[in-house]
Coordinates of C-alpha atoms in Angstrom, one line a residue:
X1141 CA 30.4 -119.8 243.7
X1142 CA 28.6 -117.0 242.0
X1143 CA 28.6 -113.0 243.8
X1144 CA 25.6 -111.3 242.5
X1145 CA 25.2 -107.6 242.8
X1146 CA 21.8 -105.9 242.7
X1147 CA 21.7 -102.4 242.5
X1148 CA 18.7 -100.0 243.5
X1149 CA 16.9 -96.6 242.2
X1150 CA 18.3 -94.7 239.5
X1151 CA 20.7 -96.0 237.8
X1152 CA 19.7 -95.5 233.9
X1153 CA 22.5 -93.2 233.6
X1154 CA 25.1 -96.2 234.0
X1155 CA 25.4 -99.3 232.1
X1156 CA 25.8 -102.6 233.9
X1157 CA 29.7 -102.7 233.3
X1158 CA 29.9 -98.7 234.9
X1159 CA 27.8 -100.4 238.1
X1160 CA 30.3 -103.9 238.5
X1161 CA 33.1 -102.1 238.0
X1162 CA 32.4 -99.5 240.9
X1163 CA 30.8 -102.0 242.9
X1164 CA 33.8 -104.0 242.6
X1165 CA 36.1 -101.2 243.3
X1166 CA 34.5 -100.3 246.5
X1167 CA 34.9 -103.9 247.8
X1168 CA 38.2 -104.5 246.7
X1169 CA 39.5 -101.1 247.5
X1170 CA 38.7 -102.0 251.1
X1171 CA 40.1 -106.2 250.7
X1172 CA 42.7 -105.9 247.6
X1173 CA 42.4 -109.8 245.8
X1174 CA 38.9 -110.9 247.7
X1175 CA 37.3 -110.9 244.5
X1176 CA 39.6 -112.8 242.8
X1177 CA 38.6 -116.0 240.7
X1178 CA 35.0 -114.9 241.8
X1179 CA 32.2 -114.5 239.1
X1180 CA 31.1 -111.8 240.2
X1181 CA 27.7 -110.4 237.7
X1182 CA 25.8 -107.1 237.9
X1183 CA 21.9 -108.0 238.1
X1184 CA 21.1 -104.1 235.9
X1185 CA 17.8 -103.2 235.3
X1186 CA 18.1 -99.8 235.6
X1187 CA 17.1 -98.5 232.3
X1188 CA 13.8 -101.1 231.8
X1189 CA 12.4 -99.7 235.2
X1190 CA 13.4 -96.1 234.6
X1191 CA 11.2 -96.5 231.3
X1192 CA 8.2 -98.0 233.6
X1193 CA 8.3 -95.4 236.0
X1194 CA 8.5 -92.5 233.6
X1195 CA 7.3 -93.2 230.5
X1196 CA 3.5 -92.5 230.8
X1197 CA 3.8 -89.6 233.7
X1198 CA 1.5 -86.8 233.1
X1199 CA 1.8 -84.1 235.1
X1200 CA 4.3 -83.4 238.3
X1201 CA 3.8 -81.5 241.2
X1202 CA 6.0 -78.2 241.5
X1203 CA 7.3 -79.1 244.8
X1204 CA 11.1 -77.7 244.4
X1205 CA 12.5 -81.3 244.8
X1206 CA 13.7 -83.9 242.1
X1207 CA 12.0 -86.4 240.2
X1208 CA 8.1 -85.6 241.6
X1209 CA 6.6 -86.7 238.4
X1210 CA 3.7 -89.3 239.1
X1211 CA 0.7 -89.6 237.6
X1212 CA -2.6 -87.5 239.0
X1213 CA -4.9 -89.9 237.8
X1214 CA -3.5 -93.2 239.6
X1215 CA -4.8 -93.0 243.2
X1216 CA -3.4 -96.1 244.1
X1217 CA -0.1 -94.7 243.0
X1218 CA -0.6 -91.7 245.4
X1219 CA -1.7 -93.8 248.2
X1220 CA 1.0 -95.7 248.2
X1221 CA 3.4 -93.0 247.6
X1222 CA 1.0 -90.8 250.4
X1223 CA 1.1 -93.8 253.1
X1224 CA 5.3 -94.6 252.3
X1225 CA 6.3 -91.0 253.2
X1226 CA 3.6 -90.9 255.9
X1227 CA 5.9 -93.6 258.0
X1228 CA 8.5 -91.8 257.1
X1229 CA 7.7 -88.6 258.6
X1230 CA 6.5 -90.3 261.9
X1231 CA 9.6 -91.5 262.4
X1232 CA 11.1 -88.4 261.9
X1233 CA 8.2 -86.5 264.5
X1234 CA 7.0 -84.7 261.7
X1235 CA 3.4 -83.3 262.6
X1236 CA 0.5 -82.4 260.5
X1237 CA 1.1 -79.2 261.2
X1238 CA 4.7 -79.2 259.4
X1239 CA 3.2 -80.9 256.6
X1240 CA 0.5 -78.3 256.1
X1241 CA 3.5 -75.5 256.1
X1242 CA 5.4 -77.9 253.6
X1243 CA 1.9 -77.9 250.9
X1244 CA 1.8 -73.9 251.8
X1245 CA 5.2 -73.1 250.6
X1246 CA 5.4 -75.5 247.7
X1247 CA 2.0 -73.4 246.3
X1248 CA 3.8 -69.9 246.9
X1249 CA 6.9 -71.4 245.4
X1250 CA 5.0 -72.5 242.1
X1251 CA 3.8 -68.9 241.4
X1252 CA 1.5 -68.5 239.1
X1253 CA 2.6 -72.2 237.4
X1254 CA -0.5 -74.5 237.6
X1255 CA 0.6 -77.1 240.0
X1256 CA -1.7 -80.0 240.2
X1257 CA -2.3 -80.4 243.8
X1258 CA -6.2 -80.0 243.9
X1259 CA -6.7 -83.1 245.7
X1260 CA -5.8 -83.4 249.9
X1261 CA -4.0 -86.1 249.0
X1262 CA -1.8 -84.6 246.2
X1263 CA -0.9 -81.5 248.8
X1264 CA 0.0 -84.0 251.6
X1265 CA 2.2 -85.5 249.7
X1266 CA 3.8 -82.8 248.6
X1267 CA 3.9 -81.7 252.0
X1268 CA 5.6 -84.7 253.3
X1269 CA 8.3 -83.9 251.3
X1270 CA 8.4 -81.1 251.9
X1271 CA 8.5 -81.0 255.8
X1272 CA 11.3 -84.2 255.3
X1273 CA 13.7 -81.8 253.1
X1274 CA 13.4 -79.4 255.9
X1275 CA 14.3 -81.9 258.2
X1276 CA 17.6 -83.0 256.3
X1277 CA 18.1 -81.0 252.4
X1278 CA 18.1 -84.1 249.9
X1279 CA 16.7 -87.0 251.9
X1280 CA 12.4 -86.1 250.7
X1281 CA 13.6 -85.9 247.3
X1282 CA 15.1 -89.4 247.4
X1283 CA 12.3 -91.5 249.9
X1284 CA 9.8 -90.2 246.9
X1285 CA 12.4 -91.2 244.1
X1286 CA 12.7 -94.8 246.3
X1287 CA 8.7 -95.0 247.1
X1288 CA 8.0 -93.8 243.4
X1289 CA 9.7 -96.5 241.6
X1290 CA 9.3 -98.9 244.6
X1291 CA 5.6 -98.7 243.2
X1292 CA 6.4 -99.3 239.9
X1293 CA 8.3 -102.7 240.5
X1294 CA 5.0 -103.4 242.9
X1295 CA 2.3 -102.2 241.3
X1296 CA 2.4 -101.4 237.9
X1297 CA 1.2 -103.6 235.0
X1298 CA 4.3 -105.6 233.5
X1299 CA 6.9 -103.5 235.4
X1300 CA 7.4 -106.0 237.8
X1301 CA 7.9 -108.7 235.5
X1302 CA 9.9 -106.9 233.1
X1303 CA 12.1 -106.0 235.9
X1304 CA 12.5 -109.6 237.6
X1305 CA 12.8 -110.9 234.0
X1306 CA 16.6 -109.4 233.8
X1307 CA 16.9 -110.6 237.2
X1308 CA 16.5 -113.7 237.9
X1309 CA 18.8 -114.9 235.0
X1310 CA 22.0 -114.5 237.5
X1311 CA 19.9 -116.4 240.3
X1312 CA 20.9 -119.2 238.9
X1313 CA 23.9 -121.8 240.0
X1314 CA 23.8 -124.0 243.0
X1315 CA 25.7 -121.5 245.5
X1316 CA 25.1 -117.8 245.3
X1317 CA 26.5 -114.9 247.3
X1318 CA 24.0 -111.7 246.6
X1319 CA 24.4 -108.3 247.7
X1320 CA 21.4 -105.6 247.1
X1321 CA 21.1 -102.2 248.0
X1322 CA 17.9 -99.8 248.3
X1323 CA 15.1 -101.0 245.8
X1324 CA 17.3 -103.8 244.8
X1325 CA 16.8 -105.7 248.3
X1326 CA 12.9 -105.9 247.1
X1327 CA 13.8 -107.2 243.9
X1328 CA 16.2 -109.9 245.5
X1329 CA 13.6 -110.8 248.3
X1330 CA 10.4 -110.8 245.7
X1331 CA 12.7 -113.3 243.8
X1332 CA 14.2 -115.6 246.2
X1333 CA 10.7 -116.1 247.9
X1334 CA 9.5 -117.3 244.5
X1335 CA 12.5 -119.5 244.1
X1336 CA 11.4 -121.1 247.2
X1337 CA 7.7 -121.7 246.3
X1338 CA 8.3 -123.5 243.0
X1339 CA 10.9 -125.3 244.3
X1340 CA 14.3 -124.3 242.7
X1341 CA 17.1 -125.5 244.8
X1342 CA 20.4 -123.4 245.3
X1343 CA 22.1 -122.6 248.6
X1344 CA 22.9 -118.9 249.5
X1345 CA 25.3 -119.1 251.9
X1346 CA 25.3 -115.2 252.4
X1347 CA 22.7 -112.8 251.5
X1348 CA 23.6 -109.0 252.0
X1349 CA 20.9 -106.1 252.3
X1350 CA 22.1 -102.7 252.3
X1351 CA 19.6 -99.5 253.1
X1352 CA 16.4 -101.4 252.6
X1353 CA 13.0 -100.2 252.5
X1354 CA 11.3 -103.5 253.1
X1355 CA 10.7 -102.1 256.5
X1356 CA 8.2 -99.6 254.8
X1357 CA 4.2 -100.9 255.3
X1358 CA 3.2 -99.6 252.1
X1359 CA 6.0 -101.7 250.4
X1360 CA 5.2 -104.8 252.4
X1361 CA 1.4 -104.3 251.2
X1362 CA 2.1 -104.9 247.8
X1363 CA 4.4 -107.7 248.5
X1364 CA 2.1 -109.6 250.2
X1365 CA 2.9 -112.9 252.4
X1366 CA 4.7 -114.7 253.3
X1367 CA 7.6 -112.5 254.8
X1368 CA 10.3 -114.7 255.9
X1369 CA 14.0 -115.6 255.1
X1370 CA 14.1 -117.7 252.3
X1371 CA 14.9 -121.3 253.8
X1372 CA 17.8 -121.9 251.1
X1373 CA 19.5 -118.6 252.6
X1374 CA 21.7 -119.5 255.5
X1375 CA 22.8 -116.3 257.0
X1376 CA 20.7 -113.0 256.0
X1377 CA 22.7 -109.5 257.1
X1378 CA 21.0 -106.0 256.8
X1379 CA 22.8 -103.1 257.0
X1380 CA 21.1 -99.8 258.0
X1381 CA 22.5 -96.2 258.9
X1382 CA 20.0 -94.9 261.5
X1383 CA 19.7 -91.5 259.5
X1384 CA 18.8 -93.4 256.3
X1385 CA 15.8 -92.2 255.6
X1386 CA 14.7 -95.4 253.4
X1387 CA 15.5 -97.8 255.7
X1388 CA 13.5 -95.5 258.2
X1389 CA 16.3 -95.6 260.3
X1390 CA 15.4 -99.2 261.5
X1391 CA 16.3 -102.7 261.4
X1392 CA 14.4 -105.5 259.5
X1393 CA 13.1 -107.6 262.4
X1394 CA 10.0 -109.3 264.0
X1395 CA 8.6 -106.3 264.4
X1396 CA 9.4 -104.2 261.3
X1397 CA 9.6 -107.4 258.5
X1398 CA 10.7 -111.2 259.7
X1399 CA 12.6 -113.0 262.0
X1400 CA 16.0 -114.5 261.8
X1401 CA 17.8 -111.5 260.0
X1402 CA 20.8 -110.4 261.4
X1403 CA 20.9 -106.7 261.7
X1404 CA 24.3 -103.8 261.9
X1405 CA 22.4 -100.8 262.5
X1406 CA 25.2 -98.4 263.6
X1407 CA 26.5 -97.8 259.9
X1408 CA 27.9 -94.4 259.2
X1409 CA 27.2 -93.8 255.9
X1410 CA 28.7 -91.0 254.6
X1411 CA 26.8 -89.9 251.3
X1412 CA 24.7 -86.8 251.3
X1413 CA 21.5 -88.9 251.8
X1414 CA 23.2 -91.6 253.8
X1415 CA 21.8 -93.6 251.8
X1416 CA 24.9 -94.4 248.8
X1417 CA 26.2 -97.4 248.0
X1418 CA 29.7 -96.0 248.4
X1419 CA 28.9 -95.3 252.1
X1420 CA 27.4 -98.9 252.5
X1421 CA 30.0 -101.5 250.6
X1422 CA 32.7 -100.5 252.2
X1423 CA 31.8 -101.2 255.8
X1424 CA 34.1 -103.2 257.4
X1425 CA 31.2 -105.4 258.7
X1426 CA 30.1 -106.0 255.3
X1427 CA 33.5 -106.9 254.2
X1428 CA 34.1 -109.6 257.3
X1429 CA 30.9 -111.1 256.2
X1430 CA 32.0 -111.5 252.3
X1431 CA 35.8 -112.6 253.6
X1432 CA 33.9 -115.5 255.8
X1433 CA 32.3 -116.9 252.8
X1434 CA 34.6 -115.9 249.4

C-alpha cells in the first residue's frame, strides 16, 4: 500500500521533504500512528511548473493583487483566465456593473504607471478580480493564481508534460491511496484517466480530492473527454468548503463534472482563502476515510 500526496499552486518555495513532512503532520496530528509502516511519497512539482508559468511573462496588469503577471500577447491565455473567473463571479452574483467599478479603480490605482489593459478583455479580467477581492480580501488574488497556472498545466507547450513527467513516477504499485489538493486534483485526474486508456492496472482503493477546481468549465475545456471516475478507483471523495472560491463553492457531480463521486461539502476550512491544505487534511471526514482503508 502506497499513500501519494499531490499538492497544488505555489509551492516553489518548499522542497518536497518541507511538503511530506507538513502533510504528514496535519494527518497524524489529528490520528497519532495512522501513518505508520505506510510509504507515504510527496508527488512535487512545484518548482518545474512555477518555471512554466513565469518564465516567459511579459508584462502584468497593475491590479493591486498578487501574482497577475500573464502574458498580453496569448489570448487563449486570457480567455481562459477571462471565462475561469467569469464562473466564478456568477456564483458569487457579481454583475457587470461591479466588474466595470473593479477595471475603474485598478486604472486610478496604477497612476500614471502604464498598465496594459487596452484590450476589453484585459480590463474585465482585471475587473473580475477585482470585484471578487471586494467580495472577500484574498480570495481574487488566489482563483487567478489557481486559473493562471491551471492554464499552464493545460495549455501550454511542454508544461503539461513536464509536469505529469514528475508525477506519474509515484502512480505506480498495484494499490495506491492518493490525496490532492487545488491544481493537484487536475494533475491526479489528467493522470489516472490516462492510466486507464493504455491500460495500466493498479487498484485505488481511496482517492481523496480536496478544494478542486475541476468543477470550473474553462478547466474542463482543456481537459477534454471523457470525465468520469477512473474504473480502477473504487471510492472517489471530494471535499469542498462552500466559501472556497476554487471549488466555486460546489460539489463535483453530474451536473458540475461526473457521476459516482462522493461529495462533503460542509467543510469549514479555516485558512484566509478557505482554501489551505491545513484547513482541509485535517477534517475529521477526511481522516475516517484514510483510517477505513490504512
Amino acid at each position: 500500500m502506497k499513500l501519494v500526496l499531490i499538492h497544488g499552486i505555489s509551492q516553489e518555495a518548499y522542497t518536497e521533504a518541507d511538503l511530506l513532512a507538513k502533510w504528514s503532520k496535519l494527518i497524524t496530528d489529528e490520528a497519532p500512528g495512522l501513518l505508520n509502516g505506510v510509504n507515504t511519497q510527496m508527488a512535487y512539482y512545484g518548482k518545474e511548473l512555477a518555471r512554466w508559468t513565469t518564465g516567459d511573462v511579459k508584462a502584468a496588469i497593475a491590479m493591486g493583487v498578487a501574482d497577475g503577471a500573464f502574458d498580453p500577447a496569448n489570448n487563449d491565455e486570457i480567455n481562459f483566465l477571462v471565462r475561469a473567473l467569469e464562473q466564478a463571479a456568477v456564483e458569487q452574483n457579481i454583475s457587470d456593473a461591479d466588474i466595470t467599478q473593479g477595471a475603474r479603480a485598478a486604472e486610478q490605482a496604477a497612476g500614471a504607471e502604464a498598465v496594459p489593459m487596452g484590450t476589453w478583455l484585459g480590463r474585465r479580467l482585471v475587473g473580475i478580480v477585482r470585484a471578487l477581492e471586494a467580495v472577500s480580501p484574498l480570495k481574487g488574488a488566489l482563483m487567478l493564481q489557481v486559473v493562471k497556472q491551471a492554464y499552464t498545466y493545460l495549455a501550454k507547450n511542454g508544461a503539461g508534460k513536464a509536469v505529469d513527467d514528475l508525477v506519474r513516477p509515484r502512480l505506480d504499485g498495484k494499490r495506491l491511496i492518493i490525496i490532492s489538493h487545488s491544481l493537484g486534483t487536475v494533475v491526479a485526474f489528467k493522470l489516472l484517466r490516462e492510466m486507464t486508456e493504455v491500460g495500466i492496472s493498479v487498484e485505488v482503493p481511496l482517492l481523496i480530492t480536496l478544494g478542486s477546481p475541476l468543477g470550473i468549465d474553462a478547466v474542463k475545456a482543456k481537459l477534454g473527454p471523457p470525465r468520469k471516475k477512473p474504473q480502477f478507483v473504487k471510492r472517489w471523495v471530494n471535499f469542498y468548503d462552500p466559501a472556497d472560491f476554487v471549488a466555486l463553492g460546489k460539489g463535483l457531480d453530474e451536473s458540475t463534472f461526473a457521476t459516482k463521486i462522493e461529495n462533503v461539502g460542509d467543510v469549514d476550512n479555516p485558512t484566509s482563502n478557505a482554501h489551505g491544505v491545513a484547513g482541509y487534511l485535517p477534517d475529521k471526514r477526511v481522516i475516517e476515510a484514510l483510517k477505513a482503508v490504512l
